[in-house]
Short mmCIF file of C-alpha atoms in Angstrom, two decimals:
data_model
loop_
_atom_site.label_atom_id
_atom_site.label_comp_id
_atom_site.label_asym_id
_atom_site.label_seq_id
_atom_site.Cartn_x
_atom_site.Cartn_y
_atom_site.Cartn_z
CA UNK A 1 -214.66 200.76 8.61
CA UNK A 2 -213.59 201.54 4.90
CA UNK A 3 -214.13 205.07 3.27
CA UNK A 4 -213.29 206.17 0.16
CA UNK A 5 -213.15 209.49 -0.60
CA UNK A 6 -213.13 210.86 -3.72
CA UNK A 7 -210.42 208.55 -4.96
CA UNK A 8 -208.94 208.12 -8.43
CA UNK A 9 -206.56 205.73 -9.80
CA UNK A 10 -204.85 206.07 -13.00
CA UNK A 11 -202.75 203.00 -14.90
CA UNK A 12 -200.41 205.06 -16.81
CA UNK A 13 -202.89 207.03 -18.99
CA UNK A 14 -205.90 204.68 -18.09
CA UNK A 15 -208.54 206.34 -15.88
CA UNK A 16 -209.58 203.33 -14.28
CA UNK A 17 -211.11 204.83 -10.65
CA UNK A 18 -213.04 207.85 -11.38
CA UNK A 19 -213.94 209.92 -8.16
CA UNK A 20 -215.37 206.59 -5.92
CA UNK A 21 -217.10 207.94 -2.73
CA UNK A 22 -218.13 205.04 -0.39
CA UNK A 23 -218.69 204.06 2.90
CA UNK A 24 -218.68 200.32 4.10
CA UNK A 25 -219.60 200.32 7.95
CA UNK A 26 -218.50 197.02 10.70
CA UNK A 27 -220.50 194.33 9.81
CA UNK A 28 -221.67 195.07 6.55
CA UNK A 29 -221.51 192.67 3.31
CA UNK A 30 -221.31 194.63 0.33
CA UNK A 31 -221.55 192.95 -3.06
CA UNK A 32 -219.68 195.22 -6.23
CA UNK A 33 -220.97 193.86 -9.70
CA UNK A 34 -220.40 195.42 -13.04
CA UNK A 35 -218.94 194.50 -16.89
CA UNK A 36 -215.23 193.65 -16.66
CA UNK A 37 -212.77 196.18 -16.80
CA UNK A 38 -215.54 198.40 -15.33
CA UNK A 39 -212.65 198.95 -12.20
CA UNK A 40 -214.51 196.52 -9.51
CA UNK A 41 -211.58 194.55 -8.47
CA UNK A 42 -209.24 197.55 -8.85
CA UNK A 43 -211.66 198.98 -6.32
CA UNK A 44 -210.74 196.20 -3.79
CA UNK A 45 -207.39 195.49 -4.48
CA UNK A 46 -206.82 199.23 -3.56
CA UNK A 47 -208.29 198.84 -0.20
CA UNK A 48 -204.80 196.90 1.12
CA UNK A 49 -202.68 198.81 -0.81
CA UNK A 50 -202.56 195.99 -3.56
CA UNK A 51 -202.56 198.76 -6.06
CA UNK A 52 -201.74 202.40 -4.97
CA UNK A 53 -204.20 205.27 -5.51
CA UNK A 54 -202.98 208.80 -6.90
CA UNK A 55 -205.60 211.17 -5.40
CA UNK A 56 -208.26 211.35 -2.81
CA UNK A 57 -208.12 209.50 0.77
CA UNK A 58 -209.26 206.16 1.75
CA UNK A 59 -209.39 205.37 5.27
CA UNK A 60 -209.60 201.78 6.72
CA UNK A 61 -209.68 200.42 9.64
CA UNK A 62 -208.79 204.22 10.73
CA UNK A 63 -205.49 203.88 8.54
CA UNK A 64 -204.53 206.54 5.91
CA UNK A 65 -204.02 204.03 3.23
CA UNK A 66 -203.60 206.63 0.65
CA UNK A 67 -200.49 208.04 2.41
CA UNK A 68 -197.39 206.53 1.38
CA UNK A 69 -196.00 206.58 4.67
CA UNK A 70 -198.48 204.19 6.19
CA UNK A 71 -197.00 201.17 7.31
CA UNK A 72 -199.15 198.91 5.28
CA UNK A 73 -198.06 195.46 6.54
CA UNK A 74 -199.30 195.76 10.12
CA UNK A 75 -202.82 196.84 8.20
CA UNK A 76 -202.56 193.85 5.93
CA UNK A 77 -202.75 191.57 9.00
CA UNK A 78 -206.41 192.76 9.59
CA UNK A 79 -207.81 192.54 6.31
CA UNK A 80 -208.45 188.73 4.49
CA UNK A 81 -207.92 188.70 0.60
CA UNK A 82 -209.41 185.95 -1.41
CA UNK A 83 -208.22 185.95 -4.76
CA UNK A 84 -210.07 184.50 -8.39
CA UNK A 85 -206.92 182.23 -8.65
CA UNK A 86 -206.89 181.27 -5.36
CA UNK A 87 -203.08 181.91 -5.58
CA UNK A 88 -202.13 179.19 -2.38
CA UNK A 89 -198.41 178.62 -1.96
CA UNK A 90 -198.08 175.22 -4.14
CA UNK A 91 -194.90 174.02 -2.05
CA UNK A 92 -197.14 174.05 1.43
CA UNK A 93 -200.00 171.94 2.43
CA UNK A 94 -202.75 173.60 3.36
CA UNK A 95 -202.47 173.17 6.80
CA UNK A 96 -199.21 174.92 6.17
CA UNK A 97 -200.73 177.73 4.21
CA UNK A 98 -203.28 178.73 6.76
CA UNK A 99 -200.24 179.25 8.83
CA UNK A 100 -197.71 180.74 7.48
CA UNK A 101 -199.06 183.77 8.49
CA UNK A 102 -200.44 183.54 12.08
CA UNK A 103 -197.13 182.53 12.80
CA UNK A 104 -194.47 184.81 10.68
CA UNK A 105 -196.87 187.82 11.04
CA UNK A 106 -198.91 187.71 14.51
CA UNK A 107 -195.96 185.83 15.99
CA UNK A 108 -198.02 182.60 17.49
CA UNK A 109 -196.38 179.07 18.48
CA UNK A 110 -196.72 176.82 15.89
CA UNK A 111 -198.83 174.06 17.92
CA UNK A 112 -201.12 177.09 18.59
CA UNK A 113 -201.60 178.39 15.13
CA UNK A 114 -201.90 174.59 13.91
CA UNK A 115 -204.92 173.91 16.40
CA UNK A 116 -206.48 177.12 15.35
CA UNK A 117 -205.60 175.97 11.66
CA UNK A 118 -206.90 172.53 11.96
CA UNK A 119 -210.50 174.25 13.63
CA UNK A 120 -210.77 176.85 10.81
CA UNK A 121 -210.39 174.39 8.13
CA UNK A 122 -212.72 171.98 9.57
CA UNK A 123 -215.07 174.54 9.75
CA UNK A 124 -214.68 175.94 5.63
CA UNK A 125 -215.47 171.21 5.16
CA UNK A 126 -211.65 170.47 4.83
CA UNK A 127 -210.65 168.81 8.23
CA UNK A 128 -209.94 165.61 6.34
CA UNK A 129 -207.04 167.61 3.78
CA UNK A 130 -205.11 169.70 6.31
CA UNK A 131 -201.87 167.94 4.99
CA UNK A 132 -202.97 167.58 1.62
CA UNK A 133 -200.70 169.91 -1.11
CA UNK A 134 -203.07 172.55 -3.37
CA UNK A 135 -202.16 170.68 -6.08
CA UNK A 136 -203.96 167.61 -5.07
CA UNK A 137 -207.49 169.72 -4.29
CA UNK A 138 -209.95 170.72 -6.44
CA UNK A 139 -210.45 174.25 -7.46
CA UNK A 140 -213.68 174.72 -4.59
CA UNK A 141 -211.43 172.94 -2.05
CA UNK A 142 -208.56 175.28 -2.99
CA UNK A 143 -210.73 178.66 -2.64
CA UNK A 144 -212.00 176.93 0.63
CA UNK A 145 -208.17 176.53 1.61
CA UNK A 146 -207.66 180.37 0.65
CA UNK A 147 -210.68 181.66 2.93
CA UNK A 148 -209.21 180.02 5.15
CA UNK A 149 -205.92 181.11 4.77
CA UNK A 150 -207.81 184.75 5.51
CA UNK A 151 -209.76 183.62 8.55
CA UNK A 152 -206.59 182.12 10.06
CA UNK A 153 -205.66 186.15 10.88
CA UNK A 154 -208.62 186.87 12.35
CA UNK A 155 -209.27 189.83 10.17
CA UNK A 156 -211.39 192.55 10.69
CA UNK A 157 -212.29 192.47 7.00
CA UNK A 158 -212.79 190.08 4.23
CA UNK A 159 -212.16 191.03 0.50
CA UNK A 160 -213.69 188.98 -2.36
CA UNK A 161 -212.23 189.63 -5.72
CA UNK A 162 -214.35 187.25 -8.39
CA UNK A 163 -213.84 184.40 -5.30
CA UNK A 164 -216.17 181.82 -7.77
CA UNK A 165 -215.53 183.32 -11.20
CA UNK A 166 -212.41 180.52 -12.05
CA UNK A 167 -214.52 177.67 -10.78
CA UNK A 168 -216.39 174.56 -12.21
CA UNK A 169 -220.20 175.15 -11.79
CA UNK A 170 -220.79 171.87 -9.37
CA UNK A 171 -218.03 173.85 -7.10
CA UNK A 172 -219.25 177.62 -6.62
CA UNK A 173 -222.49 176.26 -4.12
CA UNK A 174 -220.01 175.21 -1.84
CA UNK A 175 -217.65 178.13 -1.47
CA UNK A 176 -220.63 180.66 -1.56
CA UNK A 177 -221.65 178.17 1.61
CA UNK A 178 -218.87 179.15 3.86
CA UNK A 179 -219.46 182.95 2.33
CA UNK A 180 -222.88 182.97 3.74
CA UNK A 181 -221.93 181.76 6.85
CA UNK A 182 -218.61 184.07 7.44
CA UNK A 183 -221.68 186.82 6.71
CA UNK A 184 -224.38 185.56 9.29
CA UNK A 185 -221.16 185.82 11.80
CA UNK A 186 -221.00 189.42 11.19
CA UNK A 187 -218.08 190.00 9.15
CA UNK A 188 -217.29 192.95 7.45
CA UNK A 189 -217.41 191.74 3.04
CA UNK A 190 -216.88 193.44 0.39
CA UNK A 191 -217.34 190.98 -2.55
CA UNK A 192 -217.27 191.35 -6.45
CA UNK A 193 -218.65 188.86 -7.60
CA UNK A 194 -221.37 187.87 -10.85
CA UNK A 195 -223.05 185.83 -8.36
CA UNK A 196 -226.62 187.91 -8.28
CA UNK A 197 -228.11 185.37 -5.89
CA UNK A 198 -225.71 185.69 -3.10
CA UNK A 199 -226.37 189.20 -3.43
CA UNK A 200 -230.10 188.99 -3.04
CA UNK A 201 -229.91 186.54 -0.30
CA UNK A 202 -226.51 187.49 1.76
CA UNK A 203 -225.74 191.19 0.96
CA UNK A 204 -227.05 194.77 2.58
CA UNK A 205 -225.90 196.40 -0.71
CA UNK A 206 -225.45 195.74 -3.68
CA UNK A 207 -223.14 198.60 -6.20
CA UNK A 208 -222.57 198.73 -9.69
CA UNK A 209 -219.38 200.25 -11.26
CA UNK A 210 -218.89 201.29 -14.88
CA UNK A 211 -215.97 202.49 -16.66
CA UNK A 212 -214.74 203.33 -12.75
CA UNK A 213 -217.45 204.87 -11.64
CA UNK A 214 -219.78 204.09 -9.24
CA UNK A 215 -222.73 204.06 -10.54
CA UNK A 216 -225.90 203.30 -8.52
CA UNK A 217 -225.68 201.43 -4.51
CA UNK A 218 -229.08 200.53 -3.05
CA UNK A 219 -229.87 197.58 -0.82
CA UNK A 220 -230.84 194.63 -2.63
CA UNK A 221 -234.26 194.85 -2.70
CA UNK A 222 -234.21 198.05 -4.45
CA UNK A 223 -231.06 197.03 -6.57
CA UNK A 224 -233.00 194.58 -8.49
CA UNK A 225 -236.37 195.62 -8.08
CA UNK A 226 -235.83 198.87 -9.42
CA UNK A 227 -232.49 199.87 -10.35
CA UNK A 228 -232.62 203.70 -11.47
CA UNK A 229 -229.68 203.81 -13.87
CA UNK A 230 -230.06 203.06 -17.20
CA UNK A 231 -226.60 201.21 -17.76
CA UNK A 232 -227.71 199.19 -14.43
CA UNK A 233 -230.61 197.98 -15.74
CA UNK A 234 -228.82 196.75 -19.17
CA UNK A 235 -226.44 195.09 -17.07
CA UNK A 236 -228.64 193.00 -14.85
CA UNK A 237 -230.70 192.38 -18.06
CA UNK A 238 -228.00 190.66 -19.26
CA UNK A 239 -226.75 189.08 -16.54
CA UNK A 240 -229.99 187.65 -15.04
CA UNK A 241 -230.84 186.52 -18.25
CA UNK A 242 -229.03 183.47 -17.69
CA UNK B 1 -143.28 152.17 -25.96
CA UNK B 2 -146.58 152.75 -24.64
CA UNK B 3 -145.77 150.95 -21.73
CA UNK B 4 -143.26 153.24 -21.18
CA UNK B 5 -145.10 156.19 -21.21
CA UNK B 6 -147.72 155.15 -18.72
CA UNK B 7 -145.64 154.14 -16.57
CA UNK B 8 -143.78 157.46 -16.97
CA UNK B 9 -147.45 158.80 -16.33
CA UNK B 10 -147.94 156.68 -13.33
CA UNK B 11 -145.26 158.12 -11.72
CA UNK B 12 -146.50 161.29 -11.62
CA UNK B 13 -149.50 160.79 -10.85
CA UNK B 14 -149.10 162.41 -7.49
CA UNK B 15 -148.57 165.54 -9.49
CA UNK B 16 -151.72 165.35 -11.17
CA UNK B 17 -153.40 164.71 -7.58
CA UNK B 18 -151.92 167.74 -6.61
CA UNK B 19 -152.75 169.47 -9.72
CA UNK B 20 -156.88 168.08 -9.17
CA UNK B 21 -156.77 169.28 -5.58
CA UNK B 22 -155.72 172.75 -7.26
CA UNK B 23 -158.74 172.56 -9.37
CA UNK B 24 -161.24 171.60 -6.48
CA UNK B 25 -159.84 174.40 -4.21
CA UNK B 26 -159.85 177.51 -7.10
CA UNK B 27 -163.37 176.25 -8.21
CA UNK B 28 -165.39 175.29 -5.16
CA UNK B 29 -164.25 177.97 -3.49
CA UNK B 30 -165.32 180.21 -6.46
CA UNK B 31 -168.60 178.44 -6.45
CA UNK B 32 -169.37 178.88 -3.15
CA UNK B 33 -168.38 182.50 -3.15
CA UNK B 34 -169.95 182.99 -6.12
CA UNK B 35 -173.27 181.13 -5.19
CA UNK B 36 -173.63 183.87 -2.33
CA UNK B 37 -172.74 186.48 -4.34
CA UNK B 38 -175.11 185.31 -7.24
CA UNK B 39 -177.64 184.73 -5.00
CA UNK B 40 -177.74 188.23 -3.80
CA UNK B 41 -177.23 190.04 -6.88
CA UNK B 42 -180.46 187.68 -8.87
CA UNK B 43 -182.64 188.44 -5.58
CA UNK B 44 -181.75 192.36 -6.42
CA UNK B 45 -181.90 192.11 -10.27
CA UNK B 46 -185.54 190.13 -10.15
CA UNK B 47 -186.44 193.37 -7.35
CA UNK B 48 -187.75 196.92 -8.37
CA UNK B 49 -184.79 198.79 -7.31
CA UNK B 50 -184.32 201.83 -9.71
CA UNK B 51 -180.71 202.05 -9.45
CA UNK B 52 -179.52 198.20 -8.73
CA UNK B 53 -181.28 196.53 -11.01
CA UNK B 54 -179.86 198.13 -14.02
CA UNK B 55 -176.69 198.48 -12.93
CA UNK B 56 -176.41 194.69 -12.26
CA UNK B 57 -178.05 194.47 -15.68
CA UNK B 58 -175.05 195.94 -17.36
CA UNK B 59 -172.11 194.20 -15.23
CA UNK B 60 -173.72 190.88 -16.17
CA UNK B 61 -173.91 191.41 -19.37
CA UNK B 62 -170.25 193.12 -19.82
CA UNK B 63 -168.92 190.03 -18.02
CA UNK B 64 -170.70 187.65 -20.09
CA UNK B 65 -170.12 189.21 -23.56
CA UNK B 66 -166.50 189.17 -22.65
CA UNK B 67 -164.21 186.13 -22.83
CA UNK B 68 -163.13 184.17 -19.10
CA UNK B 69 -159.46 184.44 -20.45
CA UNK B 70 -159.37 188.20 -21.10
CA UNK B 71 -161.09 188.44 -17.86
CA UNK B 72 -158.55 186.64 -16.11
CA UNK B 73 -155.43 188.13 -17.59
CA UNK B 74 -157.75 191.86 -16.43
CA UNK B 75 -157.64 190.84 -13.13
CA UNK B 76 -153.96 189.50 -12.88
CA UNK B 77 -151.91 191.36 -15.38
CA UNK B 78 -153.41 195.14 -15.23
CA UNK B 79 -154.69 195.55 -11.24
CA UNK B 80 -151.01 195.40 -10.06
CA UNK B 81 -150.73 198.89 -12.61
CA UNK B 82 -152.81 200.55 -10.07
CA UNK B 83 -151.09 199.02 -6.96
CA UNK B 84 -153.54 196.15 -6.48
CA UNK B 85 -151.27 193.01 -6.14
CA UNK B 86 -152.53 189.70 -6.27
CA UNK B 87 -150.86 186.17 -6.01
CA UNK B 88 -152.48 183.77 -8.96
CA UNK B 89 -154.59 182.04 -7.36
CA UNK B 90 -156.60 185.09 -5.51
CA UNK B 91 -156.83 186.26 -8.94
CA UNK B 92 -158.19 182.84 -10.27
CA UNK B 93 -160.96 182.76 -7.61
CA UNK B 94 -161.81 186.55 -7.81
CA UNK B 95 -162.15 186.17 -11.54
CA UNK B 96 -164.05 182.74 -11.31
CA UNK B 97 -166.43 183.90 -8.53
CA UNK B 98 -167.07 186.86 -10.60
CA UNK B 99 -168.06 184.97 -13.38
CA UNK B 100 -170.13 182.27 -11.59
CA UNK B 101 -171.54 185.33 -9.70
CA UNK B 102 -172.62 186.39 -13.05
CA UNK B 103 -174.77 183.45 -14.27
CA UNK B 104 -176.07 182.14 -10.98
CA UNK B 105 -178.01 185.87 -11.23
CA UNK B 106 -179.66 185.20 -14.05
CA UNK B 107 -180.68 181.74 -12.92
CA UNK B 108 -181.73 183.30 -10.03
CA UNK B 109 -183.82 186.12 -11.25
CA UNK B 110 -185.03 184.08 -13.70
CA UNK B 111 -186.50 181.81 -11.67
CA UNK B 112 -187.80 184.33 -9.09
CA UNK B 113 -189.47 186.15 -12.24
CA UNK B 114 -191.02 182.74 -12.89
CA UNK B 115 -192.99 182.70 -9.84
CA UNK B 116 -196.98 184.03 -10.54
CA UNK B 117 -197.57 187.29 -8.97
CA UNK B 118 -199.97 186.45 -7.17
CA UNK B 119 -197.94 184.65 -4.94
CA UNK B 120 -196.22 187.63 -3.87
CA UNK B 121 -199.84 189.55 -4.05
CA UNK B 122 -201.49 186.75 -1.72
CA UNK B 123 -198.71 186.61 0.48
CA UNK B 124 -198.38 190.44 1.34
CA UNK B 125 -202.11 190.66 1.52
CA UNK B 126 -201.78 188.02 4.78
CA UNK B 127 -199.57 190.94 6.11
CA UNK B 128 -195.87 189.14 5.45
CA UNK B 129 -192.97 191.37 5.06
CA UNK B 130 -191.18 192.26 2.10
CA UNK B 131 -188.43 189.61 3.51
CA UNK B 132 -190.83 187.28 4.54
CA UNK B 133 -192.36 186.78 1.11
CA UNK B 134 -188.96 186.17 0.14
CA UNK B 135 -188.08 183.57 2.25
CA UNK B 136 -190.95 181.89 2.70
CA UNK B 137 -193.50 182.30 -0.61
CA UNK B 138 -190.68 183.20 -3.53
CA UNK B 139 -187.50 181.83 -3.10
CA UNK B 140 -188.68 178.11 -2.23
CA UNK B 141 -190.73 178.13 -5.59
CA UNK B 142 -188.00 179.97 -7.32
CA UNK B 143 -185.21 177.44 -6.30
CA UNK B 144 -187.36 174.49 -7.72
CA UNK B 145 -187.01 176.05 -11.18
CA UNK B 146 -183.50 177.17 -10.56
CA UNK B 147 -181.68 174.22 -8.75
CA UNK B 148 -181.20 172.23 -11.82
CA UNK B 149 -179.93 174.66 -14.30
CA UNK B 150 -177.58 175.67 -11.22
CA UNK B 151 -176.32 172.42 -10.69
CA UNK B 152 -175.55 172.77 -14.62
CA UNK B 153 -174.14 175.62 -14.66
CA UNK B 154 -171.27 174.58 -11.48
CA UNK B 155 -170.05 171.53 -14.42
CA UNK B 156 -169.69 174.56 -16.96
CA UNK B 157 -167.85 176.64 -14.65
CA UNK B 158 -165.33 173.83 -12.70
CA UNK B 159 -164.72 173.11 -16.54
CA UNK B 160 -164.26 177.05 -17.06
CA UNK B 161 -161.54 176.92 -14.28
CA UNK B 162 -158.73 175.43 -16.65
CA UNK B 163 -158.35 178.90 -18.11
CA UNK B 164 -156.81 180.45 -14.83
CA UNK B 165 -153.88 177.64 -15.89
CA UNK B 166 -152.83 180.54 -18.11
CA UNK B 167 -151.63 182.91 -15.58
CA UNK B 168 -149.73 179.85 -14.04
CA UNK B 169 -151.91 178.58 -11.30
CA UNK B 170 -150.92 174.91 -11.25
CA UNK B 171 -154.44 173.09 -11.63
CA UNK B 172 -155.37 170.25 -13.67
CA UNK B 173 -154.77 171.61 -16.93
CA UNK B 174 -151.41 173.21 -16.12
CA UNK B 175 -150.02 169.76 -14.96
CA UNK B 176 -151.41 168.40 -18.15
CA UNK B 177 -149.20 171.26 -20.03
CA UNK B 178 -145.95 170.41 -18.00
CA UNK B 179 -146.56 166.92 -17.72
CA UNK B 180 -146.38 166.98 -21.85
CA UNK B 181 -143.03 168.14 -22.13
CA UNK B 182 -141.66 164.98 -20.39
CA UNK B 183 -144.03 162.47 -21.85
CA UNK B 184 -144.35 163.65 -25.26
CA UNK B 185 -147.68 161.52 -25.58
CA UNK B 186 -150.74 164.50 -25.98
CA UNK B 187 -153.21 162.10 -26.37
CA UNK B 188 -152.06 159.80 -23.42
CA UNK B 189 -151.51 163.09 -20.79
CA UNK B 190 -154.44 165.10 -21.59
CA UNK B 191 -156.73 162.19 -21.85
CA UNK B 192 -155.84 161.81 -17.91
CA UNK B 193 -156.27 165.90 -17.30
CA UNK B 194 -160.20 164.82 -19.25
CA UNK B 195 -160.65 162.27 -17.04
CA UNK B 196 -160.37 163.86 -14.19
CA UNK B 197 -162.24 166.82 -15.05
CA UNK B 198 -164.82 164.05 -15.62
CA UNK B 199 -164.82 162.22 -12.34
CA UNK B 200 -165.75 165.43 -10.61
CA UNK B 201 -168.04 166.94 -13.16
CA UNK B 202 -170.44 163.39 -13.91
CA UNK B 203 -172.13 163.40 -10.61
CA UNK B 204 -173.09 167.03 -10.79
CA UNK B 205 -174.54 165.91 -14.22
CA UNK B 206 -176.26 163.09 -12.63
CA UNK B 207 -177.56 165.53 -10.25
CA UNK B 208 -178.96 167.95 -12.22
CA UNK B 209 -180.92 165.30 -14.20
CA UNK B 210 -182.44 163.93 -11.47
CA UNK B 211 -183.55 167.58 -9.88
CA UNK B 212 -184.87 168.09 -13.23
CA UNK B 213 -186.78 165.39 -13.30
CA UNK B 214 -188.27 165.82 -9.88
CA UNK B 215 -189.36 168.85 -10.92
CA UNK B 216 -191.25 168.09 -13.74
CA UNK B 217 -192.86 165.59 -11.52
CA UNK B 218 -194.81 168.65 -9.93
CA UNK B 219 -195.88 169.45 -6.65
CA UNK B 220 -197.75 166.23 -5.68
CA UNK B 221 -196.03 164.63 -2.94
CA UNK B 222 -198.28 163.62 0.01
CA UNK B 223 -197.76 163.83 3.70
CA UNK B 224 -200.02 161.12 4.45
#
């Protein structure tokens, strides 16, 4: 579904991919972990074409993502991003924002992409604020709203980039929730994410990147049982810690 | 003797009508003009384009480091040299749309360059075209920081339109100047040509207060 092949990705002088080689197949949930600026989110935000990569190929979906002629909008459509800042359009209610899309991009009658709207946001817990504005939600509601916003495509894939990592304690349960269940459906995740107990529980791999390299993938039984890298080990020391 | 001179004034009052209507025609057609224009060239100058972008750059700034007048007497006095002839008033409104061309683009790409990038990020990750992020994600939160500094920036330029008086397009101002050779009473005549500058200017004051305002309010209105 997503392979990278030896791919590298450079800002300005900054080596920040280093060679990543990875496979993600349909279906799989794939957790990436690892110190900031260690190149995780880079990783995903490359997969859409987010940020460009200068060498090696990356295939998704069967799309040559690393060749600039790729049309990357019509790939775009297939592939959910959920961002750390939830980043909703603050002039639309969320109704609104799940359909911007299904409508603009995929072409659907409104009173079609609004029942499909309504259903999908019932299902993330938010059938009661479809026409509430993202200012008036709180930050778990608002990340709900933006999974949504995904879903509403019908993607083929589902990127995670830090989804809990900007909010409040009380509110991650409850967005990790609706992750657990988009993964028991048998969506294709790749997630970065701190959250070591959604990996254990919901993931069939877990990888660790340093310095933008990949550094060790292993289901997660192995991954925390008995991580073979050195700098793995430090890092889940110190993350597990507390 | 007063008495005399407004009543001097009163009687040519249709004049000064004429003279306002001048005024409303050179600058609301200059705005409107120039609002398009403006539009386009802040949508350009907020874009990546290599070559646009900094050419824009340096037309806005030569226009607004030079003064309206000089620009004026430019476009009337030294296009004819090179076989471009114009009547006053096209030269009034080219010049005036120029300039309001000129600021509206940097309230426009200011306020485009105000919008987060992740709004542009989320939106083309949903698979929206370069247009459609535009139109749908940017502009509308772009226009909520730009409308009232816009609405500002039409009082400063109606008020810039006197200048084009000077190459003897009979607005406002110009009345006011040939008005004051019959009435000898400055203070009396171009307190009038004021006023009525001021009639059309306060409400777009008004305006712009209360856009700014409704701004700052946030975005908190609820459907239901």
């Amino acid at each position: 579904m997503i392979e990278f092949k030896e791919v590298h990705k450079w800002f300005g002088e900054l080596h920040v991919l280093k060679g990543i080689t990875l496979k993600v197949a349909p279906a799989e949930v794939l957790v990436v972990c690892g110190p900031s600026g260690s190149g995780k989110s880079t990783l995903i935000r490359c997969i859409n074409r987010l940020e460009p990569i200068q060498k090696g190929e990356l295939i998704v979906d069967g799309m040559r993502v690393h060749e600039s002629k790729t049309h990357m909008t019509k790939l775009r459509a297939e592939i959910g991003f959920v961002f750390q800042q939830f980043n909703l359009y603050p002039h639309m209610t969320a109704l609104q924002n799940v359909t911007l899309a299904p409508i603009k991009v995929r072409r659907i009658a409104r009173k079609q992409a609004e029942e499909e709207g309504r259903r999908v946001l019932a299902k993330v817990g938010l059938g009661d604020k479809l026409h509430q504005y993202p200012a008036q939600l709180s930050g778990g509601q608002q990340q709900r709203v933006a999974i949504a916003r995904g879903l509403c495509m019908k993607p083929k894939i589902m990127l995670f980039d830090e989804p809990t990592s900007a909010l409040d304690p009380e509110m991650i349960n409850e967005v990790l929730e609706v992750m657990r269940n988009l993964a028991r459906e048998g969506m294709t995740m790749i997630v970065v994410t701190h959250e070591m107990g959604f990996a254990r529980e919901v993931s069939h791999r877990v990888a660790f990147m340093d310095f933008g390299e990949l550094i060790e993938i292993a289901p997660p039984e192995e991954f925390f049982a008995r991580p073979r890298s050195e700098r793995t080990r430090l890092f889940l020391s110190k993350i597990l810690t507390h | 003797m007063w008495l005399f001179y407004i009543e001097q004034l009163l009687g040519s009052l249709p004049f000064f009508l004429k003279g306002l209507w001048m005024t409303i025609a050179v600058s609301g057609l200059s705005l409107l003009a120039g609002t398009l224009v403006g539009f386009l060239w802040g949508i350009l100058r907020a874009s990546r384009s290599r070559l646009l972008k900094p050419l824009i750059g340096a037309w806005v700034d030569l226009v607004r480091g030079t003064p309206f007048l000089v620009q004026v007497f430019i476009i009337f006095f030294i296009l004819p040299e090179f076989g471009i002839h114009l009547e006053a008033f096209a030269a009034a409104v080219i010049a005036l749309t120029n300039l309001a061309a000129c600021f509206i683009c940097e309230i426009v790409a200011a306020g485009i360059e105000s919008v987060p990038p992740g709004q542009r990020e989320a939106a083309a990750s949903t698979g929206l075209s370069g247009l459609q992020q535009l139109r749908y994600v940017i502009l509308p939160q772009a226009l909520r920081v730009s409308l009232p500094p816009l609405v500002g920036q039409y009082v400063l330029l109606i008020k810039d339109s006197s200048v084009v008086s000077a190459i003897g397009v009979v607005d406002v101002t110009r009345v006011g100047w040939l008005t004051v050779q019959r009435v000898p009473q400055g203070l009396l005549v171009f307190g009038l040509v004021a006023l009525l500058y001021f009639i059309i200017c306060y409400p777009l004051i008004r305006l712009s207060n209360r856009l700014e305002n409704r701004m700052s309010a946030g975005y908190t209105r609820s459907r239901d």
